[in-house]
Coordinates of C-alpha atoms and ligand atoms in Angstrom, one line a residue:
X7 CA -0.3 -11.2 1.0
X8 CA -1.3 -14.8 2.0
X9 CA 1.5 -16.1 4.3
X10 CA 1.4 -19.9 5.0
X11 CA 2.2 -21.5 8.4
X12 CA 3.5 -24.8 9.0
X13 CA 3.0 -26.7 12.4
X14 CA 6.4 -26.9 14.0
X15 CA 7.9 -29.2 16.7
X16 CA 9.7 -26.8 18.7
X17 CA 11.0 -23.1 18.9
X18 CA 14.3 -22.5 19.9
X19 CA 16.5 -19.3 20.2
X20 CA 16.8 -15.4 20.7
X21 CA 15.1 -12.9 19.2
X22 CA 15.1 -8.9 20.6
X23 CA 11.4 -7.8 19.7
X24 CA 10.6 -4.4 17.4
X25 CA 10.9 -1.3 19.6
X26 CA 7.7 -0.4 21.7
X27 CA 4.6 1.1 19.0
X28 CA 3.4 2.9 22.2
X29 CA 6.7 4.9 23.4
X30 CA 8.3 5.6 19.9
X31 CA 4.8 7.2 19.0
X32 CA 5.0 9.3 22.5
X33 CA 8.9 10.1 22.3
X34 CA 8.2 11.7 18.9
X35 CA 4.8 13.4 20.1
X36 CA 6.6 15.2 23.2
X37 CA 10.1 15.5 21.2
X38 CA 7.9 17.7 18.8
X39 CA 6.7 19.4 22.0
X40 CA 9.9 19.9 23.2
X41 CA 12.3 22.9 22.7
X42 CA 15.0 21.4 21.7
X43 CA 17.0 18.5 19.6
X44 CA 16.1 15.2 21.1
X45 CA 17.8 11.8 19.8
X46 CA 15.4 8.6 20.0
X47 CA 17.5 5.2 19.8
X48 CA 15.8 2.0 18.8
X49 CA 12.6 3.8 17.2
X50 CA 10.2 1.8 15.8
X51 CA 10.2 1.0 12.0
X52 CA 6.6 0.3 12.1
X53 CA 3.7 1.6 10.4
X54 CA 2.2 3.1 12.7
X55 CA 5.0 4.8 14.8
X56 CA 6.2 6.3 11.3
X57 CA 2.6 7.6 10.6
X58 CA 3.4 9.7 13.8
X59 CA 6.5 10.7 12.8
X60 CA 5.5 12.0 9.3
X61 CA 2.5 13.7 11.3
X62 CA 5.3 15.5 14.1
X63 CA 7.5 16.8 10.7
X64 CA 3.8 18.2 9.2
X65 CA 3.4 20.2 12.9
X66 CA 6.6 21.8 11.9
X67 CA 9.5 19.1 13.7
X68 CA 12.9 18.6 11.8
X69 CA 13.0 14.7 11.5
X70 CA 16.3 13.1 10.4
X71 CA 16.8 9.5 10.3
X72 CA 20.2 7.8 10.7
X73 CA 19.6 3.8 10.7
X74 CA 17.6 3.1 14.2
X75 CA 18.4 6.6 15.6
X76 CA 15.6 9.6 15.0
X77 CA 16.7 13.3 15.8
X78 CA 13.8 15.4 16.2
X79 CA 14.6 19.6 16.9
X80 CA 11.4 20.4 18.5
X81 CA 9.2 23.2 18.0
X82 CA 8.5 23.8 21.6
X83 CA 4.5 24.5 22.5
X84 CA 4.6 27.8 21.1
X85 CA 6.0 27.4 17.7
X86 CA 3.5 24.6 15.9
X87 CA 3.5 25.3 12.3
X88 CA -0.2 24.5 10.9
X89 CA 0.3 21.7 8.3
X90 CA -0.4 22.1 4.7
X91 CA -2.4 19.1 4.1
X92 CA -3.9 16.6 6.3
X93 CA -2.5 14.8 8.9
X94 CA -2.2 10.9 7.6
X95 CA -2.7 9.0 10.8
X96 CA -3.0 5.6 8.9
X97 CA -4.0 2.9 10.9
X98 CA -2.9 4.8 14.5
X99 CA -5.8 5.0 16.8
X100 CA -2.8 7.0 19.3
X101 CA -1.5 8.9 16.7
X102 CA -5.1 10.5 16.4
X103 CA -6.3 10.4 19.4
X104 CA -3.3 11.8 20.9
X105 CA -2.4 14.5 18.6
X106 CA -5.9 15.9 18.6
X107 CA -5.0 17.0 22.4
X108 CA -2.3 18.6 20.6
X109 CA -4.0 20.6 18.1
X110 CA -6.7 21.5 20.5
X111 CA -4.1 22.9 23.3
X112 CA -2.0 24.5 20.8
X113 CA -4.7 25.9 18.7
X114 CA -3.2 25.0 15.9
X115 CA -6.0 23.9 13.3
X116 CA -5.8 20.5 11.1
X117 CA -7.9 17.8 9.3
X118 CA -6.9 14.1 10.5
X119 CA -7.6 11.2 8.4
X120 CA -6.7 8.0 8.0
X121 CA -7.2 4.3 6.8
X122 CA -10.2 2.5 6.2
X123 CA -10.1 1.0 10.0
X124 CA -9.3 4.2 11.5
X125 CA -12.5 6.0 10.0
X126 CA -14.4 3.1 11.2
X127 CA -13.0 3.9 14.6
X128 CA -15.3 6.2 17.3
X129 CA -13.5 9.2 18.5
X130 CA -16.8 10.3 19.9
X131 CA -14.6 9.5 23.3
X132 CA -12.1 12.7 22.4
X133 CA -14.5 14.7 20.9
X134 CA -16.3 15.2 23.6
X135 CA -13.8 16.2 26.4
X136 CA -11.9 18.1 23.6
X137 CA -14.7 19.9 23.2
X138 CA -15.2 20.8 26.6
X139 CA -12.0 22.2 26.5
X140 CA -12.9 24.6 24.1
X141 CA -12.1 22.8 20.8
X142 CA -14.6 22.9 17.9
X143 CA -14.0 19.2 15.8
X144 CA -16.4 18.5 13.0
X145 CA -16.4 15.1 12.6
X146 CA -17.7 12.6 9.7
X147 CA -21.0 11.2 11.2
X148 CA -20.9 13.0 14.1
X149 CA -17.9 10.9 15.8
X150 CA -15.7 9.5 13.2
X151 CA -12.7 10.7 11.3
X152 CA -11.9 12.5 9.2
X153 CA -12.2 15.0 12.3
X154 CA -11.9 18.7 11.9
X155 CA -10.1 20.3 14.8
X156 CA -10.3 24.1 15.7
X157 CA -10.0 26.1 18.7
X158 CA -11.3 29.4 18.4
X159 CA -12.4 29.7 22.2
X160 CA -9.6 30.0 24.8
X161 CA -8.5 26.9 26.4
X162 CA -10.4 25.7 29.4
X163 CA -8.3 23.8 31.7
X164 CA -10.4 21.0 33.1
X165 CA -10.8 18.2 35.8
X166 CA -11.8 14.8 34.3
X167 CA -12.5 11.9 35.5
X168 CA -12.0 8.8 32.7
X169 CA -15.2 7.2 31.7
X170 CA -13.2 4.1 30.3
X171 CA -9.8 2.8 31.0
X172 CA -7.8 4.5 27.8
X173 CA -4.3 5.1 27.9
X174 CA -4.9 7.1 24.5
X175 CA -7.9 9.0 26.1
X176 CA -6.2 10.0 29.0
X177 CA -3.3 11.2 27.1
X178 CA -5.1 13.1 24.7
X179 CA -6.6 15.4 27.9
X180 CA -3.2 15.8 29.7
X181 CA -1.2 16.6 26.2
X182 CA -4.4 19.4 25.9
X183 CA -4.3 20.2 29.3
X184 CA -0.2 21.3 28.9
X185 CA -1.1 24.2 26.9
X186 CA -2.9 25.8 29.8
X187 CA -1.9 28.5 32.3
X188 CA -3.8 26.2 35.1
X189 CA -3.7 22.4 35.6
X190 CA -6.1 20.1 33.8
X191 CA -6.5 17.1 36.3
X192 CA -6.9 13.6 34.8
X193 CA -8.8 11.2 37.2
X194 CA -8.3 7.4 36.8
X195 CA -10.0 5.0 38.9
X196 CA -8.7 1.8 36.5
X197 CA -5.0 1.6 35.6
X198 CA -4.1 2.3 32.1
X199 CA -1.1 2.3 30.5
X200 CA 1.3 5.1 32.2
X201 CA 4.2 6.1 29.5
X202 CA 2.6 9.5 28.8
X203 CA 2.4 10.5 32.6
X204 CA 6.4 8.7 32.8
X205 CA 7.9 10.5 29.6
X206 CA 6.5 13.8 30.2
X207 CA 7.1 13.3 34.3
X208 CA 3.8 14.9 34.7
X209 CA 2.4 15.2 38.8
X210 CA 0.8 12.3 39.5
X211 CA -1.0 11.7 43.0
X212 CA -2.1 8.1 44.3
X213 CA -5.2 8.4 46.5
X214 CA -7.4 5.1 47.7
X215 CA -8.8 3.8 44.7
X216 CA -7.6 6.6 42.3
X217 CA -4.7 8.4 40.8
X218 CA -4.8 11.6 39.3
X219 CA -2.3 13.0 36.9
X220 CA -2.0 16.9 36.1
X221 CA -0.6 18.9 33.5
X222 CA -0.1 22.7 32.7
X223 CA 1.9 25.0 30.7
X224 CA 4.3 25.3 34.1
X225 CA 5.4 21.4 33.3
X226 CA 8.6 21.7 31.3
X227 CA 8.5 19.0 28.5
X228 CA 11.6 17.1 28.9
X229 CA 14.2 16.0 26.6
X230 CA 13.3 12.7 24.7
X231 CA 16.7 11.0 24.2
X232 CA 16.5 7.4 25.5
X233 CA 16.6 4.1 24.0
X234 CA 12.8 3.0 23.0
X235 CA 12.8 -0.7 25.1
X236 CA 11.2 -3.7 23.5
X237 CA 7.7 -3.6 22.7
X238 CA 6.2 -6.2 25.4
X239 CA 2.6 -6.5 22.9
X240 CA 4.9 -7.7 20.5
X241 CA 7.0 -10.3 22.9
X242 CA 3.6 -11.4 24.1
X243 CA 3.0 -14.1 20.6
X244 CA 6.3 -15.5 21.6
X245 CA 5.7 -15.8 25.2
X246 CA 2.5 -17.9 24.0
X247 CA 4.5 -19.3 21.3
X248 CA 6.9 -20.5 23.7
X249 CA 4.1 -22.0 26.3
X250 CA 2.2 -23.8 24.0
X251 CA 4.7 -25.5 21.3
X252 CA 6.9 -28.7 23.0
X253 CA 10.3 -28.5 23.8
X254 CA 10.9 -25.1 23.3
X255 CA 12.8 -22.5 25.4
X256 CA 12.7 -18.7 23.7
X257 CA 14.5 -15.8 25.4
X258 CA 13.3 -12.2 24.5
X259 CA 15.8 -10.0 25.3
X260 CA 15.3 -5.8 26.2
X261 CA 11.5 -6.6 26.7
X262 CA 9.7 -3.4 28.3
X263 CA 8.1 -4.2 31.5
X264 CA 6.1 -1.2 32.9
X265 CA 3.9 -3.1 35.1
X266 CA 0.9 -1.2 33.6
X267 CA 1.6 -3.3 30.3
X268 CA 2.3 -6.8 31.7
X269 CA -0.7 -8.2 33.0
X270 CA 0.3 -11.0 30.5
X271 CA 3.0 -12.0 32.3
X272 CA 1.1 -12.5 36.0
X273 CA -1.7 -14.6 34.0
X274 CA 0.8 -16.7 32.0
X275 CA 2.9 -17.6 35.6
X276 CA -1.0 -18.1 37.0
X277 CA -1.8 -20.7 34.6
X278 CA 1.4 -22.3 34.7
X279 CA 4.0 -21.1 32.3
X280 CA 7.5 -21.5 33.0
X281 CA 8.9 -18.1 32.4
X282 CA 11.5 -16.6 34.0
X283 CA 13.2 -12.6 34.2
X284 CA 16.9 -11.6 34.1
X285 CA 18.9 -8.7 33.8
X286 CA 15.8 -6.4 35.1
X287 CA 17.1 -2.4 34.5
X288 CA 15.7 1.0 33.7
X289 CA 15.9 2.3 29.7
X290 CA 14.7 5.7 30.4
X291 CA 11.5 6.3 32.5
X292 CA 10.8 2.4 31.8
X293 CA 11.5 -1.1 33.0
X294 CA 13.2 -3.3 31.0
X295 CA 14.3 -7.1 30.9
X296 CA 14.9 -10.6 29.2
X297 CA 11.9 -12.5 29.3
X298 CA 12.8 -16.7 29.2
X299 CA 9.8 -18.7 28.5
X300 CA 10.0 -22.3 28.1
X301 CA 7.2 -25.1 26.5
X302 CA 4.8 -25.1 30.2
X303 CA 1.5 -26.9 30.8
X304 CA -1.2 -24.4 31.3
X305 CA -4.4 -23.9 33.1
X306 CA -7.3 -22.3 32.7
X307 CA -7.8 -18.8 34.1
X308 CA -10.7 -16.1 34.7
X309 CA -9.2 -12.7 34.4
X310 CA -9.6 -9.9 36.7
X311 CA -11.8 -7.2 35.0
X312 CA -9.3 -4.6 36.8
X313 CA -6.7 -6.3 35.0
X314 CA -8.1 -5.7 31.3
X315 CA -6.8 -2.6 30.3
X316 CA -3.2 -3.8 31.3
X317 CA -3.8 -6.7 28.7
X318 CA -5.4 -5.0 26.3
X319 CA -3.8 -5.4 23.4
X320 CA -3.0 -9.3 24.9
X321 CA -6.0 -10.7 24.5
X322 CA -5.8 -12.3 20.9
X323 CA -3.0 -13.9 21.9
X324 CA -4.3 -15.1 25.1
X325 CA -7.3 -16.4 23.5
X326 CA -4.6 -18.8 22.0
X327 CA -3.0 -19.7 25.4
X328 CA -6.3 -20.6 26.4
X329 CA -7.3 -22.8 23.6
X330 CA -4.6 -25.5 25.0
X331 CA -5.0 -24.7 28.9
X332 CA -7.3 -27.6 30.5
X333 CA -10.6 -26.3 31.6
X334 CA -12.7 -23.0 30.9
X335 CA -11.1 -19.9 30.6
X336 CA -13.1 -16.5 30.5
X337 CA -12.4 -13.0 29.2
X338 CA -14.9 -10.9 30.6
X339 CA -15.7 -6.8 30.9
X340 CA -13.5 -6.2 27.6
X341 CA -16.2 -4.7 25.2
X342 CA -13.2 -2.6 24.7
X343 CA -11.4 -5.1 22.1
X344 CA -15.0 -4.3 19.7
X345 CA -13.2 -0.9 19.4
X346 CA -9.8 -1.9 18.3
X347 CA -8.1 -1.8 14.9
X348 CA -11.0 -4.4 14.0
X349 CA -14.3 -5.7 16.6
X350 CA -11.4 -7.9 18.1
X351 CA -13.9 -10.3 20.2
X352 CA -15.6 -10.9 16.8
X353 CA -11.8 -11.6 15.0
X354 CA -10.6 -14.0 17.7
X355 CA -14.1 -15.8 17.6
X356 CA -13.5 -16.3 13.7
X357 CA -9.9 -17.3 14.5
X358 CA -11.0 -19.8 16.9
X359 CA -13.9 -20.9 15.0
X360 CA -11.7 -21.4 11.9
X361 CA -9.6 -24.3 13.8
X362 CA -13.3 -26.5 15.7
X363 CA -12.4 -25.5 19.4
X364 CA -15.2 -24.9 21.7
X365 CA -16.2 -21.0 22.9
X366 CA -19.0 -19.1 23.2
X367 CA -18.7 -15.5 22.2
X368 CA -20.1 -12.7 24.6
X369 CA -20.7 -9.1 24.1
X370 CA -18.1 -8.3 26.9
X371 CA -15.7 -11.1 26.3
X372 CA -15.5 -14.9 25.1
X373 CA -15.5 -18.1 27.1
X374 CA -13.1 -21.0 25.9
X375 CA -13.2 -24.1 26.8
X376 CA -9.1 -25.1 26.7
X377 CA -7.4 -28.5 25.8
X378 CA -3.6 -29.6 26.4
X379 CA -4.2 -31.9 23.5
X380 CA -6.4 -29.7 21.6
X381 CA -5.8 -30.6 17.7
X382 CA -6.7 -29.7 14.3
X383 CA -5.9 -30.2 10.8
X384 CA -5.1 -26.9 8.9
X385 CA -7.2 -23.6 8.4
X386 CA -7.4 -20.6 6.5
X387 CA -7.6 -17.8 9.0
X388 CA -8.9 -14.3 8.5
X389 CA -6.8 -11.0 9.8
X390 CA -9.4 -8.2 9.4
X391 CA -6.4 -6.2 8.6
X392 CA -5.8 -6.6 12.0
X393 CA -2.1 -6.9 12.8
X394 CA -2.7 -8.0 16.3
X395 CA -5.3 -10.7 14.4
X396 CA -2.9 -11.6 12.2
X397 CA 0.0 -12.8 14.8
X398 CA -2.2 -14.3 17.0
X399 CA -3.5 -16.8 14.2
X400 CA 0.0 -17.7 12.8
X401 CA 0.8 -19.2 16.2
X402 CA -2.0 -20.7 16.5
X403 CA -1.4 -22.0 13.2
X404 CA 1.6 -23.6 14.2
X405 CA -0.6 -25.8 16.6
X406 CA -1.9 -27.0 13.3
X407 CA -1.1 -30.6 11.6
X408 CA -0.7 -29.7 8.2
X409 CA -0.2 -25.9 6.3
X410 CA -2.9 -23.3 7.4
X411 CA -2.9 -20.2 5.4
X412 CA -3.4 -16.3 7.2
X413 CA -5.1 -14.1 4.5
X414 CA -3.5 -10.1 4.2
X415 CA -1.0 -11.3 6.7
X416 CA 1.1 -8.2 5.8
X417 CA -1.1 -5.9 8.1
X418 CA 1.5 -7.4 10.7
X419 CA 4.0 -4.9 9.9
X420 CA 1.4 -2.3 11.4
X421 CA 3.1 -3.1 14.9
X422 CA 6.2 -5.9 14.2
X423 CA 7.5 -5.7 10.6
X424 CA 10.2 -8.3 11.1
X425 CA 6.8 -10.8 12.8
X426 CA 8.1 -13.4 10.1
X427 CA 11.6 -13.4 9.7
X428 CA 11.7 -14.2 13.6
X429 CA 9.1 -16.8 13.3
X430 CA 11.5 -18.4 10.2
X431 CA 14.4 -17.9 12.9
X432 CA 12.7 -19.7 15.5
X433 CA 11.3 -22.2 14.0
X434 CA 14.5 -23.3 12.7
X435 CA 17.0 -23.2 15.6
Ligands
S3P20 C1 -2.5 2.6 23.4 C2 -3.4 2.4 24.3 C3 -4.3 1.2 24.2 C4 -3.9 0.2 23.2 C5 -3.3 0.8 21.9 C6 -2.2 1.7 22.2 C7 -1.6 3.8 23.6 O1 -5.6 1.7 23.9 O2 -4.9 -0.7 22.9 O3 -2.9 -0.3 21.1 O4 -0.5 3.9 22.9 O5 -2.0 4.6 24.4 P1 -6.6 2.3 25.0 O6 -5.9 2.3 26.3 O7 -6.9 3.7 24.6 O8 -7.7 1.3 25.0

């Protein structure tokens, strides 16, 4: 689909973004786990959280949906069924990396596959620890799926210390490590994103510099009923939104706010933005708010390399925030974004390059050299499938003075299904 984006003059109203991709993926991961009927509010319609889901019912989990409201009877650890056919990740880099912990602690065997972007995806980063821990995963070039995965050997609990800040690599050793009789220890020395250590309530111990996360059989998998809160990725392209388009004011209401997701938010207030926070209150394990952002003058900014994981999935959109900040802004020590659903530091240099502003693309990162009064005409902007892509460019389409166009823009339901009804809603208020 080719969806077309006008340039608007302000953005005004409401909207309560899709439920979080992240935590409706994990709530139906561990409600499988669990041994017992859990009821997850407010999960996510998205692709890729109901990839997962069809994945949990193929372990053996009895799924029924009622509107908003999944009910998922577990299977506890013991009873995985092996799945007929392959598990369809689609275009779920957590839904693969996160189940294969699964199948290799349960020793239950599987093929995972997936879409086009997935398979171009290195799980090299999993197969390797997995491995360690006594799985066997054949894998399409040696690091790509499909994967095989097979345990034959008995588990081998482990202590690991994370060679890169991933929340879906971490989680893939601790959901192993709680098949086995001793603790597998999970070392982290950069903060990634926490739900899996909240959700399951996993032991987690803060030392200088370090935290360290353990899981065993001896954790009891809780209950998954809760709300899922807001996804904060997707409230992120209206926080921008609201920043950079005049005379707006935007409130996002039930917005998740686990601090190791919200890096945004400190960056934004550091470069200027005028957003406030009401209503702050716990859904679950996780913080939750309304988020008011209204039309701010920005800065430029240079962002913390500790704080990149935390912003991960932010950065497209911040590339945008940065295009109309005065001075030069750099994104450094994030060669992480060329392993996304797309290279994501080549897609936001296209998207950039696509509307004439200045930047100069590095391996780790991109410098941009930001303009209040920053202006162009129209452009037709490529999404790489990307969903993340695809957002970013329609807001910074609506910068634009005439139409710009967003080629396969429908990749955005990947993540945020309703991405253009709320734009129509805003846009019109
Ligand atoms: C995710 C973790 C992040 C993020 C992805 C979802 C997760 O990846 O980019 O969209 O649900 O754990 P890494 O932390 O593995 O880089």
């Amino acid at each position: 689909m080719i969806q077309s984006v006008s340039p608007v003059k302000k953005l005004k109203g409401s909207i309560t973004p899709p439920p979080d991709k992240s935590i409706s993926q994990r709530a139906a991961i561990f409600a499988l786990l669990h041994d017992g009927i859990s009821e997850i509010k407010n999960y996510s319609p998205a692709q890729d959280p109901q990839s997962t889901l069809a994945c949990v019912e193929d372990l053996g989990a009895v799924v029924t949906i009622n509107e908003d409201k999944v009910t998922v009877k577990g299977k506890g650890r013991d009873g995985l069924a092996e799945p007929k056919d392959a598990l369809d990740c689609g275009n779920s880099g957590t839904a693969m990396r996160l189940l294969s912990g699964v199948l290799t602690g349960s020793g239950v065997s599987a093929k995972m596959i997936g879409d086009a972007s997935l398979c171009s995806r290195t799980m090299t980063r999993i197969i390797k620890p997995l491995e360690q821990m006594g799985a066997h995963i054949l894998a399409r070039n040696g690091g790509y799926a499909p994967l095989y995965v097979n345990r034959l050997d008995p588990l081998k609990p482990m202590d690991y210390e994370l060679p890169i800040a991933s929340a879906q690599l971490k989680s893939c050793i601790l959901l192993a490590g709680l098949f086995g009789e001793e603790p597998t220890r999970v070392i982290e020395t950069v903060p990634s994103r926490d739900h899996t250590e909240r959700l399951l309530g996993l032991e987690v111990v803060e030392e200088v510099g370090k935290k360290i996360i353990s899981a065993s059989l001896k954790d009891e998998i809780p209950n998954q009923s809760y709300t899922i809160p807001g996804d904060f990725s997707a409230a992120a392209f209206w926080l921008v939104a609201g920043c950079i388009v005049p005379d707006s004011e935007i409130r996002l209401e039930g917005t998740g706010l686990n601090p190791t997701r919200n890096a945004l938010l400190h960056l934004l207030h550091e470069m200027g933005a005028d957003i406030t926070i009401e209503n702050e209150r716990m859904e679950g394990a996780e913080p939750v708010g309304d988020i008011i952002v209204k039309s701010s003058e920005l800065r430029a900014i240079n962002i913390p390399q500790q704080m990149i994981p935390n912003c991960i999935d932010e950065l497209p959109i911040l590339a945008v925030a940065m295009t109309f900040a005065s001075g030069i802004s750099v994104i450094s020590g994030a060669e992480e974004l060329r392993h996304k659903e797309t290279d994501r530091i080549m897609a936001i240099a296209e998207m950039l390059g696509a509307t004439g502003v200045n930047f100069t693309e590095k391996e780790d990162g991109l410098e941009i050299q930001g303009n209040p009064e920053f202006s162009f005409g129209s452009a037709t902007f490529k999404s790489f499938d990307d969903h993340r892509i695809a957002m970013a460019s329609a807001i910074l389409a609506l910068k634009g003075s005439s139409e710009s166009q967003i080629l396969d823009a429908d990749c955005a339901a990947v993540s945020y299904p309703g991405f253009w009804k709320d734009l129509t809603s805003l846009a019109s208020c």
